[in-house]
Amino acid sequence: MSSWSLWSFSWRMLCRDARGGELRLLAAALVVAVAALTAVGFFTDRVRQALERESHQLLGADLLLVADHPWPAALAEEARAGGLQVVETRTFPSMVSRSAGGGLQAQLAEIKAVGAGYPLRGSLRVASALNVPDQPADGIPQAGTIWIDERLAAALNARVGDLAAVGQASLRVAAVLTLEPDRGINFFSVAPRLLMNLDDMPATALLQVGSRVGYRLLLAGDPQRIKRFQRHLEPRLTRGERIEDPQNGRPEIRSALDRAQKFLGLSALLTVVMAAVAVALAARRYGQRHLDPCAVMRCLGATQATLLRLYLGQFAALGALAAAVGCALGYLAHFALHAWLAQLLATPLPPPGLLPVVQGVAVGMLLLFGFAVPPLLQLKKVPTLRVLRGELGSPRPGLLGGYLLGFLALAGLMFWVAGELTLGAYVVLGFSVALIVFALVARLAVRLAAAARGGRSAAASAGGIGWRYGLASLERRATASVVQIVALSLAFMALLLLTVTRGELFEAWQRAVPADAPNRFVVNIQAEQVTPVRRALAAQGLLPELAPMVRGRLTRVNGVEVNAASYSDDRAQRLIEREFNLSMRADLPAGNSLSAGRWFSAADLANKGDQAAASVEEGLARTLGLSVGDRLEFVVAGEAVEIWVVGLRKVDWDTMQVNFFVLTPPLVLEGYPASWITSFYLPPAKAGVVNGLVRDFPNLTVIDVAAILRQLQSVIEQVAQAVQFIFLFTLAAGFIVLYAALASAAQERRYELAVMRALGARREQLRRALLAEFAAIGALSGLIAALGASAVGQFLARQVFHFDVHLNLWLPLLGVFGGAALVTAAGWFAASRLLQTAAIEALRGGSA
């Protein structure tokens, strides 16, 4: 047979078999899997292109030098001498206020002070008022003026021309800022933005002891000169300094988007797992139904190679069609992700490329042939004698070993979607363990269910033979029953995690924060302001504790110098690069409890020299590898301060009280430059207290934690909606698994029902048997799924969200009854016509 004839015959077979349920299930499973992956793929490809296209604009320069302290003036001169453009910026949070109608309106803002020439790459855009068209900006704000973004303008009810207080300076609003090239992502910029001239900074008097300021040098120039300067500077970087370029720049953007994309990718991966189960079930059933046609073709002279090519061609055409439909649906679906998540980027997204299409087609073909090859290999080996003896060539238990190819393909797909080796290994291992555990539990449950049908007891006899026969069918088709239960358990677990368990996690998170937890933090309180601030708060009925903060940098542990290179953990590297907020007190703070060692003794409180004591938060100790007895050296105001760890503390961060990683007795840090911080709960009725405090002390920064949490919750909800949208594909795949699992044994049930009817069984008895079998399968699947969802929910709560979730005792009951009802309804819909088939027709058709 020529290649064209073979292909033509394969196409005609596909058109004929399209009327069969197996190919429809295969196609539906592939379409859902490809659509889920390509929807995520199209969106992430657009984000990748945007970041690559706008990489320099996202930095505002070709090279960005970032530090938590001022850069030496000589460095900027060195860059200019090398032919590079240099611009300095400073970024810090502070309160901005405006007098209006006899009152004062105040708002926490993120202030950026910029020098002439900013930005070096990209451009600023401003508008003359809110909700009017913007235009490219001409330079930067003039001295004595500021540009505020839309959120700050709305919060202060400010218009162009109004005066706003920034620290001790009164500056005029000159424009509404609509676009900053290096603003990047709104995910972490929870405070509105104010842009001012760097020359106005001294007049504000905002930079005091303890102020957190980001110092940046923006560089631009010839690429070769940029690379030469970067190579020259990298070995000279000190603690708290780093270089960002277009490849590693804006790490908060990339990490946040990478995290969101991983969530979306893993959601799509769950869809692929469900689709793989459905494809395996449908392909196995397809192979069983085509044993007889293959035997006939063998009798007519078809060789094994011809049969294999016929069916491979048919499946190739099916895979291509399903992948094309899936890619089209994925392209349409990705606009939903774009609507939710594109606003996290301050840059337009370009059209997607063809890479997601290639990936979608590859995934579809990988799934199809990974799980369809074992049945196809069996089809080509069917003996010609099967036309006379129907039992020949029937599926063998050893065929399950052939699905190892499909599992290896699926494992490779998991690594691909996960995007990294460690995460991929966890996913593959977790999926493998889940399959094994679910299969063992399902096999045990089937055995127990069969034993529970009873013998000759009165209760057993009273139920009739229907339900006993249904339970016996589980054990008689043990392998098929286990496959069905495992497949349905995976689908139901995804459903429960998406609905019930997810809701419980959010409720537990909300319960973890007390209703009267502090919702205002006041920072940057100077030493001479402690008493006046305390007096002003007391006049409003607020008696919060003011805690001192001393900035120090950890330089040595047990006499060994430490830096970022000393640690492999990312969080440890970030911690060691920053300055710590140290504090001092004599008593153990509320919300703190000792987890190791001891608290300060009377001797510790009287000692400020050698062997000075310190208490360290246990999470920090775990991250940096510290323990009781370790000797730490901090550099505070240029001086080395050596302390000894006498105890570790467990801190309840959910109380929202002021807490510190490192505490010392008061005498240890006495005399070093310090600022003070406090937190308190401010009822909505006393919101004006903040405005009065800022009016009297302009340098204070009041952080409205409630507003920040609301804004963060809003962004997280956007990501959650996007993830939930992808989970809709998972649910669709779960329903396909449900149908495929029930249809996989339909022919066997059809033959068995015909035999029972031939032996005199009544329709009502057979109906009860079917309902009992479906209910048992659904109940067992629901129970396993509920237990699995509970375990996963507890793991997420403890290891990811770090709070306790009460075990939902109703979840197993919901799984049992919900699973039984759903499977019974779906199974009865799929199998009701079996009872309508004449017994003689079913017997002639056999059990294949």
PDB file of C-alpha atoms in Angstrom, residues 22 281-294 375-376 378-379 382 386 390 393-396 399 403 480 743-748 847-848:
ATOM      1  CA  GLU A  22     -13.273   6.911  22.704  1.00  0.00           C
ATOM      2  CA  LEU A 281      -8.341   5.415  29.759  1.00  0.00           C
ATOM      3  CA  ALA A 282      -9.787   6.326  26.362  1.00  0.00           C
ATOM      4  CA  ALA A 283      -6.808   4.903  24.437  1.00  0.00           C
ATOM      5  CA  ARG A 284      -7.039   1.647  26.364  1.00  0.00           C
ATOM      6  CA  ARG A 285     -10.748   1.383  25.581  1.00  0.00           C
ATOM      7  CA  TYR A 286     -10.092   2.260  21.939  1.00  0.00           C
ATOM      8  CA  GLY A 287      -7.595  -0.559  21.696  1.00  0.00           C
ATOM      9  CA  GLN A 288     -10.057  -3.052  23.181  1.00  0.00           C
ATOM     10  CA  ARG A 289     -12.805  -2.087  20.714  1.00  0.00           C
ATOM     11  CA  HIS A 290     -10.522  -2.402  17.669  1.00  0.00           C
ATOM     12  CA  LEU A 291      -9.105  -5.856  18.331  1.00  0.00           C
ATOM     13  CA  ASP A 292     -11.731  -7.540  16.125  1.00  0.00           C
ATOM     14  CA  PRO A 293     -11.351  -5.126  13.164  1.00  0.00           C
ATOM     15  CA  CYS A 294      -7.594  -5.617  13.305  1.00  0.00           C
ATOM     16  CA  PRO A 375      -2.652  -0.109  22.989  1.00  0.00           C
ATOM     17  CA  LEU A 376      -1.464   0.391  19.408  1.00  0.00           C
ATOM     18  CA  GLN A 378      -1.204  -4.580  21.121  1.00  0.00           C
ATOM     19  CA  LEU A 379      -3.409  -3.956  18.075  1.00  0.00           C
ATOM     20  CA  VAL A 382      -3.638  -9.325  17.371  1.00  0.00           C
ATOM     21  CA  ARG A 386      -9.379 -13.941  16.968  1.00  0.00           C
ATOM     22  CA  GLY A 390     -12.778 -13.925  20.606  1.00  0.00           C
ATOM     23  CA  GLY A 393      -5.534 -11.108  21.864  1.00  0.00           C
ATOM     24  CA  SER A 394      -7.508  -9.770  24.829  1.00  0.00           C
ATOM     25  CA  PRO A 395      -5.771  -7.176  27.028  1.00  0.00           C
ATOM     26  CA  ARG A 396      -3.136  -8.680  29.257  1.00  0.00           C
ATOM     27  CA  LEU A 399       0.321  -4.403  29.106  1.00  0.00           C
ATOM     28  CA  TYR A 403       2.413   2.692  30.055  1.00  0.00           C
ATOM     29  CA  ALA A 480     -10.557  -1.676  36.371  1.00  0.00           C
ATOM     30  CA  ALA A 743     -17.033   4.425  30.077  1.00  0.00           C
ATOM     31  CA  SER A 744     -13.845   2.343  30.297  1.00  0.00           C
ATOM     32  CA  ALA A 745     -15.775  -0.661  31.662  1.00  0.00           C
ATOM     33  CA  ALA A 746     -19.079   0.001  29.875  1.00  0.00           C
ATOM     34  CA  GLN A 747     -18.726  -2.883  27.428  1.00  0.00           C
ATOM     35  CA  GLU A 748     -17.892  -5.343  30.203  1.00  0.00           C
ATOM     36  CA  SER A 847     -17.391  -8.606  26.352  1.00  0.00           C
ATOM     37  CA  ALA A 848     -14.726  -6.885  24.284  1.00  0.00           C
TER      38      ALA A 848
END
